[in-house]
Tab-separated table of C-alpha atoms in Angstrom:
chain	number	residue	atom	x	y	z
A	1	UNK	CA	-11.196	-26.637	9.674
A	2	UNK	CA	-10.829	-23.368	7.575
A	3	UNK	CA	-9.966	-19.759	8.151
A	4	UNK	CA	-12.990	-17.390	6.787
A	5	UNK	CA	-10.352	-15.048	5.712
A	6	UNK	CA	-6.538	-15.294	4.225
A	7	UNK	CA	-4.882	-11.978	4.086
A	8	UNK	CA	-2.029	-11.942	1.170
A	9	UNK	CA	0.227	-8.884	2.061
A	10	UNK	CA	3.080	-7.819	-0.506
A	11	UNK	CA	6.555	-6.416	0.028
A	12	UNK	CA	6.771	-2.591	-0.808
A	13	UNK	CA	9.013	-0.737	1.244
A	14	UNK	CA	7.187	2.475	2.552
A	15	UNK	CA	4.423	1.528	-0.119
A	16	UNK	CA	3.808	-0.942	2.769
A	17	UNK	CA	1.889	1.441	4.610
A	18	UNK	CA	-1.142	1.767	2.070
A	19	UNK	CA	-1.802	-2.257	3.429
A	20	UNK	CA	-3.157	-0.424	6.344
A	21	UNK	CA	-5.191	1.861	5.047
A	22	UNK	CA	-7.097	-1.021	2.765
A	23	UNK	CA	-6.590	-3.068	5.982
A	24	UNK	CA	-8.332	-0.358	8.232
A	25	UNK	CA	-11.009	-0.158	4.837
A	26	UNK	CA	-11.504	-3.856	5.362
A	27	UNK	CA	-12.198	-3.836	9.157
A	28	UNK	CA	-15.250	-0.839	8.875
A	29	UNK	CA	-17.294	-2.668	6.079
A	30	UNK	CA	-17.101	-6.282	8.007
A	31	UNK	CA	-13.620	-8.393	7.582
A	32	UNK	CA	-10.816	-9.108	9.687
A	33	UNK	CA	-8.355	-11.360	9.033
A	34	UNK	CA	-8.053	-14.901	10.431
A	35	UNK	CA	-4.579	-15.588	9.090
A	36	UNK	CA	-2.054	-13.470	7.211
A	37	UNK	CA	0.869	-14.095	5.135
A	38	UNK	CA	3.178	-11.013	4.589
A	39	UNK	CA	6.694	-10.417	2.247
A	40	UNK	CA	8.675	-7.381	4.127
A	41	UNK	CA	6.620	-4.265	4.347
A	42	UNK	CA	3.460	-6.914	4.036
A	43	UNK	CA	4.913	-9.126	6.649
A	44	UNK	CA	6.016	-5.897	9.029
A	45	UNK	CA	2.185	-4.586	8.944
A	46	UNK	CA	1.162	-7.832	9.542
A	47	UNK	CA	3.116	-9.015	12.096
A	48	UNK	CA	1.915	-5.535	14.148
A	49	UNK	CA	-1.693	-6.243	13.235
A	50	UNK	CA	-1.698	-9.958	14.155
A	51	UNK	CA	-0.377	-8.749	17.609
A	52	UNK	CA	-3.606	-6.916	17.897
A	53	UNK	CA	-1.631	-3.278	17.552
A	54	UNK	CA	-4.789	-0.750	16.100
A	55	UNK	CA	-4.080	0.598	12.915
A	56	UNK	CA	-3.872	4.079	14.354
A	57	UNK	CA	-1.276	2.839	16.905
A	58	UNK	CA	0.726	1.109	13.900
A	59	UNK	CA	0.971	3.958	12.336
A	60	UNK	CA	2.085	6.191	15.026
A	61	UNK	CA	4.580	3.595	15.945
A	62	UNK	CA	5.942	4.014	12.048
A	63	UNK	CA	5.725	8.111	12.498
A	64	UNK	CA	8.069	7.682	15.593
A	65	UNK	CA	10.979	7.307	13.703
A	66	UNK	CA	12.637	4.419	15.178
A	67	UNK	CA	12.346	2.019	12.343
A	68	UNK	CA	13.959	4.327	9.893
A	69	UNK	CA	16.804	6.144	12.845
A	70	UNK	CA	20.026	6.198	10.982
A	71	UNK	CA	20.922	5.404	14.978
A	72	UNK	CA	19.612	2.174	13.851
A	73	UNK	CA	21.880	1.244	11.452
A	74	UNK	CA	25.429	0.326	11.840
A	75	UNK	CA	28.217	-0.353	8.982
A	76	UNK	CA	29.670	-3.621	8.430
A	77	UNK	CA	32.273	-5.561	6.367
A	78	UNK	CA	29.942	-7.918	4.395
A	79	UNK	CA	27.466	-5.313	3.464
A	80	UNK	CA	26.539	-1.215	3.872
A	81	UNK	CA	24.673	-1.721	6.941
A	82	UNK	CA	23.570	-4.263	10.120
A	83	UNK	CA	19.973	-4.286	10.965
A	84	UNK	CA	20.823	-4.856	14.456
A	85	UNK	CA	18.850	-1.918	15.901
A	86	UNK	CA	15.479	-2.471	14.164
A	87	UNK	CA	15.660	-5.870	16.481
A	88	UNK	CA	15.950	-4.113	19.289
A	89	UNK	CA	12.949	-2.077	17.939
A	90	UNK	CA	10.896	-5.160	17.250
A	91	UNK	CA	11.896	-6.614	20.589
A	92	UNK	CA	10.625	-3.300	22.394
A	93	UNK	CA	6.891	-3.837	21.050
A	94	UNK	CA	6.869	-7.409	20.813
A	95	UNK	CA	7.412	-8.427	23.890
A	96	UNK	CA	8.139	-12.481	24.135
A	97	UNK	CA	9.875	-12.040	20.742
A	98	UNK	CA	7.558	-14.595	19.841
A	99	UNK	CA	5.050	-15.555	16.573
A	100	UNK	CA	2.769	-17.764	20.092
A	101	UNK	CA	2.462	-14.124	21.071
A	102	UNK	CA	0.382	-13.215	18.031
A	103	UNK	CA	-3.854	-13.075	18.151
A	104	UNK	CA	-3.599	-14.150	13.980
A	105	UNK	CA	-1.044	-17.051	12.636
A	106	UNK	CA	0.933	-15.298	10.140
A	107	UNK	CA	3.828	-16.699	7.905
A	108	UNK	CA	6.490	-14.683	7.199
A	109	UNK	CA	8.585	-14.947	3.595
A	110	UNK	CA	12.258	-15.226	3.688
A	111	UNK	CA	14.775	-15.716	1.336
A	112	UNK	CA	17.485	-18.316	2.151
A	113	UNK	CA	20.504	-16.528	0.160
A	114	UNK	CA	22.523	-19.725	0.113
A	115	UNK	CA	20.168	-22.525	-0.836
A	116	UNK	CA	18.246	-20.140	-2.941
A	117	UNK	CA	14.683	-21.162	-1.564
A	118	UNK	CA	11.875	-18.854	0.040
A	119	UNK	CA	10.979	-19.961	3.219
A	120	UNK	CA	7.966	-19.003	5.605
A	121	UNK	CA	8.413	-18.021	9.197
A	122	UNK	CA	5.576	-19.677	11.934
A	123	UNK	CA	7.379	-20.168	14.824
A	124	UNK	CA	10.208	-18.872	17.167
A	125	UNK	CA	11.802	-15.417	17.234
A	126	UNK	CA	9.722	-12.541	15.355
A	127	UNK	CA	12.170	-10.344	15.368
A	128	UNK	CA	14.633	-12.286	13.517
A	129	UNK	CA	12.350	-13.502	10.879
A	130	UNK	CA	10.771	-9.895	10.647
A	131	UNK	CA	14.695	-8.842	9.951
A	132	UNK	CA	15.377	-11.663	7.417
A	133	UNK	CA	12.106	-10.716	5.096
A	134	UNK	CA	12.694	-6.981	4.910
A	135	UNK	CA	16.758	-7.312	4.413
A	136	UNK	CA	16.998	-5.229	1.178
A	137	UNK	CA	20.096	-7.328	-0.579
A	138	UNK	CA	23.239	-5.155	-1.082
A	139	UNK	CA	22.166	-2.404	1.243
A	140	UNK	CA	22.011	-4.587	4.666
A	141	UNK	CA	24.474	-7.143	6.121
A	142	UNK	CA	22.048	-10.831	5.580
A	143	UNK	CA	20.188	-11.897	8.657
A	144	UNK	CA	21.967	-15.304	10.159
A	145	UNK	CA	19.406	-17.336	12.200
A	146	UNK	CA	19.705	-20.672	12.581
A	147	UNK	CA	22.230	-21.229	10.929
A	148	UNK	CA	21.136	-19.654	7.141
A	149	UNK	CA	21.679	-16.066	6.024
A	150	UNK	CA	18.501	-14.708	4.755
A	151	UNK	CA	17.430	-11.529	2.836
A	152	UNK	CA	14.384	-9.638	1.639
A	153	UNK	CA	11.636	-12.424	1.045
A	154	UNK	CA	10.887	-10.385	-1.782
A	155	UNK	CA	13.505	-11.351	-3.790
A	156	UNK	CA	12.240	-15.189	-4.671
A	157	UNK	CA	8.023	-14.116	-3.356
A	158	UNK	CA	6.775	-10.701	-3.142
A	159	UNK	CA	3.316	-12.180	-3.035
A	160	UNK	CA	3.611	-14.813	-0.754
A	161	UNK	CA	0.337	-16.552	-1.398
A	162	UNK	CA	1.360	-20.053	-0.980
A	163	UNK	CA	1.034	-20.358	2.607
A	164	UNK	CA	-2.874	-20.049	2.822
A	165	UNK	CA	-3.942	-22.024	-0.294
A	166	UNK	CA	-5.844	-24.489	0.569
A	167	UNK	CA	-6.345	-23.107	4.430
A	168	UNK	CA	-8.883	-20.867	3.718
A	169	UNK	CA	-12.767	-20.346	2.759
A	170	UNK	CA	-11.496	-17.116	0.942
A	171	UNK	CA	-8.276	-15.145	-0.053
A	172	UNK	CA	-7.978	-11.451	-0.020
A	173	UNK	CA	-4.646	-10.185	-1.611
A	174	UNK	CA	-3.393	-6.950	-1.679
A	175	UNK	CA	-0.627	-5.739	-4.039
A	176	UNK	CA	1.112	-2.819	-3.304
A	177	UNK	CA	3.540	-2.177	-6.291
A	178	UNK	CA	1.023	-1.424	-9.318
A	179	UNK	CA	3.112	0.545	-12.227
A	180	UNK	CA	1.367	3.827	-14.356
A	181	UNK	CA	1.775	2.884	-17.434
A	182	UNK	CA	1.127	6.124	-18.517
A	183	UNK	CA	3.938	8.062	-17.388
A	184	UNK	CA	6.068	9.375	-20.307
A	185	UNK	CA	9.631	9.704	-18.532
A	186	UNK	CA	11.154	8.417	-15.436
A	187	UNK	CA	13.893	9.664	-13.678
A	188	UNK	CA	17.054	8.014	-12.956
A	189	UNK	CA	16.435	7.461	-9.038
A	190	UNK	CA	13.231	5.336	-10.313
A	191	UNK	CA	14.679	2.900	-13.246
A	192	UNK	CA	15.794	-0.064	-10.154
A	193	UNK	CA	12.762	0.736	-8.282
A	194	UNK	CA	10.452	0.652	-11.394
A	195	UNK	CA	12.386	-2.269	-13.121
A	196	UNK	CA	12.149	-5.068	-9.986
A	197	UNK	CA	8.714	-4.202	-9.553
A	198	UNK	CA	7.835	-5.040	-13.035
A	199	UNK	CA	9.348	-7.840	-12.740
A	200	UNK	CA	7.892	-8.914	-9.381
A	201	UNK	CA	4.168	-7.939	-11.311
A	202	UNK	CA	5.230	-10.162	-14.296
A	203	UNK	CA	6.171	-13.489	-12.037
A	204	UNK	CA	3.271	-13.104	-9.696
A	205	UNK	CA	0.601	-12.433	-12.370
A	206	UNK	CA	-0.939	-16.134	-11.912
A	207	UNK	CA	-0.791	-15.819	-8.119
A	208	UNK	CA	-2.789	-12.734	-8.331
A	209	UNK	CA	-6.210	-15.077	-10.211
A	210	UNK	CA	-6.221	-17.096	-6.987
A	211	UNK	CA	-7.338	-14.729	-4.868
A	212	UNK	CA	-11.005	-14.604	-4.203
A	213	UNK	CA	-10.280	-10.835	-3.880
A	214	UNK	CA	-7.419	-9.022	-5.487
A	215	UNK	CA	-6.807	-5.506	-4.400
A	216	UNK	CA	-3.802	-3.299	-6.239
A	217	UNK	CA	-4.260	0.561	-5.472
A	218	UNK	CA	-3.331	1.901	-9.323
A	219	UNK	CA	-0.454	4.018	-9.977
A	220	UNK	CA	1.578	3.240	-6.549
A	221	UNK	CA	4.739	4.113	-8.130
A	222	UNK	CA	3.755	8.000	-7.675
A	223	UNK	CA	5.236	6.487	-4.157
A	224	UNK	CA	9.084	5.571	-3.730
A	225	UNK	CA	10.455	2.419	-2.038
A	226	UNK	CA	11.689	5.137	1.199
A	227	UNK	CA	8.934	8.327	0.771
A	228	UNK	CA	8.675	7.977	4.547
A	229	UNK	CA	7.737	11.617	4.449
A	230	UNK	CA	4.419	10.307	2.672
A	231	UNK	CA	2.795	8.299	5.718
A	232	UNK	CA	-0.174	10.018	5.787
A	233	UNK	CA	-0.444	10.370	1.605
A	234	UNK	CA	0.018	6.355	1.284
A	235	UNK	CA	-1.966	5.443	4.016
A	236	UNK	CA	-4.892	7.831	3.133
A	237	UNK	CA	-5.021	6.463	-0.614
A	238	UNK	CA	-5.050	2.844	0.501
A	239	UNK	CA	-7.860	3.612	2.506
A	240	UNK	CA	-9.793	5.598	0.206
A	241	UNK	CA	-9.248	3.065	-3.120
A	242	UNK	CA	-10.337	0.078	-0.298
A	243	UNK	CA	-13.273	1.886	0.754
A	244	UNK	CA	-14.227	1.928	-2.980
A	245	UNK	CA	-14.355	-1.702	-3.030
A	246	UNK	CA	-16.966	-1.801	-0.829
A	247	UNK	CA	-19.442	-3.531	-2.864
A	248	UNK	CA	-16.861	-6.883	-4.020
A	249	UNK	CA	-16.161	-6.709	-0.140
A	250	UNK	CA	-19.721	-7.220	0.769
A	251	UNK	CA	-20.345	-9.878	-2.037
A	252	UNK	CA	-17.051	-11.463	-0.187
A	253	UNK	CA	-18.714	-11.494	3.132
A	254	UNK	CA	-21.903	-12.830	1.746
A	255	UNK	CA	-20.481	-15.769	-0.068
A	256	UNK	CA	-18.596	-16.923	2.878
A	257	UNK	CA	-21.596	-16.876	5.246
A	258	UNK	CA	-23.661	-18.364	2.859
């Protein structure tokens, strides 16, 4: 048996937050997901609206503060920072600290630093596999569970299709990290940021033709990696540019039931 509807979201760091707004998009003009596969910001949202969390609630939980408290973060030999306190964070809304918990399945993208594989999350603790795909490299301490030391699934999938091919009637993927091409400087601050998501565009580029739906908001890199003081901004232009799909949405929904 099939899912109706696979939900590809990408990494992004606070970029992340425009999957809600096409998410919210998706939910007024007639789709919901059945099952979700998420890279760090993607697999964050998704983990929150697999638990059944409404997408105004998700977002008030992001406007609290607590997942971005420098209280949160503590400093450590092997890297800048632990992510220790965003899993008590986690733990606080999730209660059983469990994926069994969750209303959707939803894999979560990991990246094993030492055997250099990605690996997807079904099963056990949510909190520690929610820590191990969003672990920016360099900037937190890796995530040991089970004995592997994980970091940002982004790093090896950033579009972690893989999981649903083959599981579902159709694919809806959303992108997060589209490039303007027409700006004609870039600031210092920008050239990493700018640089890995080209790069995460150029290896994902096939992925993207097998979706059945491919959504990518143009010109996301007006929006930094950390522009947490842009909730509203990002959320309100995913929204808007998935609303404006309405029509390939509908076709979606019509070739599924029929």
């Amino acid at each position: 048996m099939k899912y109706d509807y696979g939900i590809v979201l990408s990494g992004g760091g606070a970029r992340g937050i425009a999957h809600l707004g096409i998410l919210k998009a998706l939910e007024e003009i007639g789709i919901q997901p059945s099952i979700i596969s998420g890279t760090s910001a993607g697999a964050i949202a998704g983990a929150f609206y697999a638990k059944g969390f409404a997408i105004e609630e998700i977002i008030s939980i992001i406007k609290s503060g607590h997942f971005f408290n420098f209280s949160n973060l503590n400093i450590v030999k092997q890297g800048i920072f632990s992510m220790k306190g965003f899993e008590d964070v986690y733990k606080a809304y999730f209660k059983t600290d469990s994926f069994d918990d969750l209303k959707i399945p939803l894999f979560v993208a990991a990246t094993d630093i030492l055997k250099g594989e990605i690996h997807y999350f079904t099963e056990g603790s949510l909190s520690k596999a929610l820590l191990a795909s969003s672990c920016i490299p360099v900037l937190f301490q890796p995530v040991h569970y089970r004995g592997n030391y994980y970091v940002d699934g982004g790093v090896l999938n950033n579009f972690p299709i893989e999981p649903l091919l083959d599981k579902c009637h159709k694919i809806i993927g959303i992108n997060v990290n589209s490039i303007d091409k027409d700006e004609y400087q870039i600031q210092t601050k920008n050239v990493l940021d700018r640089s890995f998501h080209l790069a995460f565009n150029s290896m994902n580029t096939l992925k993207f033709t097998q979706c059945d739906l491919y959504i990518e908001p143009p010109k996301m890199s007006q929006f930094g990696l950390l522009d947490l003081d842009k909730i509203d901004l990002i959320y309100e232009y995913g929204y808007q540019y998935g609303l404006s799909l309405e029509k390939e949405i509908k076709d979606l929904i019509h070739n599924v039931k029929s």
